[in-house]
Amino acid sequence: MTPPPRRVTQRDIARMAGVSQATVSLVLNNRTDADVRIAPETRDRVLQVIAETGYAADPAARRLASGFNRIIGVFTYEPAFPSGSRDFFHPFLLGIEEYAERVGCDLLLFTSAPVVDGRRRIFHQDNRLRLADGCILLGREIDGAELLRLNRDGFPYVAVGRRDDAGGPVPYVGADYASAVHRLAERAVELGHRRLTYVGMGTSAESSHDRRSGFHAGATGADSARQITATAETADATVDDLRADGSTVAFVEDFATAVALETAARRKG
């Protein structure tokens, strides 16, 4: 059998370009510091040899040298791809992918995490968190104990959506749901609606709390501003409940539930 071709190394590149291995390393790392002077023709010669040989740096070696893998981890507490969650995760995943591409990073979706009591868990016997330089956490509800451990271990992460304290500040990026829903409820009252209903999911997530507080703050001018819990599976009964109450506008927290309610309302005329 023919042995597999030997991997091209930086030493090979240096020999073929007629430069030192240190020069190859500087070119590969795109060093342009004031104290690093490489003649343009030398840089071009090194780049040409790299292109001709198809050389790619060993990612493990680069991590040892720089301390970074250029890998961003993405952890979802709910499955990222089934239809029930797709509408929630899809725009976030698109944005993460676009930015990672722009800054030259790869994404690592942690799909090996075990499901315990119906929820994925970051920390387990074979967790691969340290393969990534940092992690983005997605989920309607995120486990406080795991946030506490991430803080304690000093692992870089950011949560999508506001999170309560977990033994220290939780870094997050999120929408101002309270202000947005507050304004929507105010607008409904301005348009003449007097019986408003907030259709929630019955969760304790911070984002849900913010939406509910915004709803009640913005609906102070209404005769009735109540809150109920519903799912897509209970859409028919929920429409009947809204009609019996005399509600003329519903604020629906979950997208899939909103679609099901509209379908049920049309079916009922």
PDB file of C-alpha atoms in Angstrom, residues 1 4 15 40 49 68 72 86 90 154 174 178 191:
ATOM      1  CA  MET A   1       0.000   0.000   0.000  1.00  0.00           C
ATOM      2  CA  PRO A   4      -0.327   8.582   3.028  1.00  0.00           C
ATOM      3  CA  ARG A  15      12.709  25.815   3.201  1.00  0.00           C
ATOM      4  CA  PRO A  40       6.482  42.747   0.848  1.00  0.00           C
ATOM      5  CA  VAL A  49       4.252  28.668  -1.314  1.00  0.00           C
ATOM      6  CA  PHE A  68      -7.499  30.268  21.453  1.00  0.00           C
ATOM      7  CA  ILE A  72     -17.522  29.648  19.583  1.00  0.00           C
ATOM      8  CA  ARG A  86     -37.528  26.512  15.328  1.00  0.00           C
ATOM      9  CA  HIS A  90     -33.767  30.354  14.078  1.00  0.00           C
ATOM     10  CA  GLY A 154     -14.389  31.626  35.040  1.00  0.00           C
ATOM     11  CA  GLY A 174     -31.406  40.620  25.169  1.00  0.00           C
ATOM     12  CA  ALA A 178     -40.906  45.070  29.341  1.00  0.00           C
ATOM     13  CA  LEU A 191     -57.273  52.068  19.916  1.00  0.00           C
TER      14      LEU A 191
END
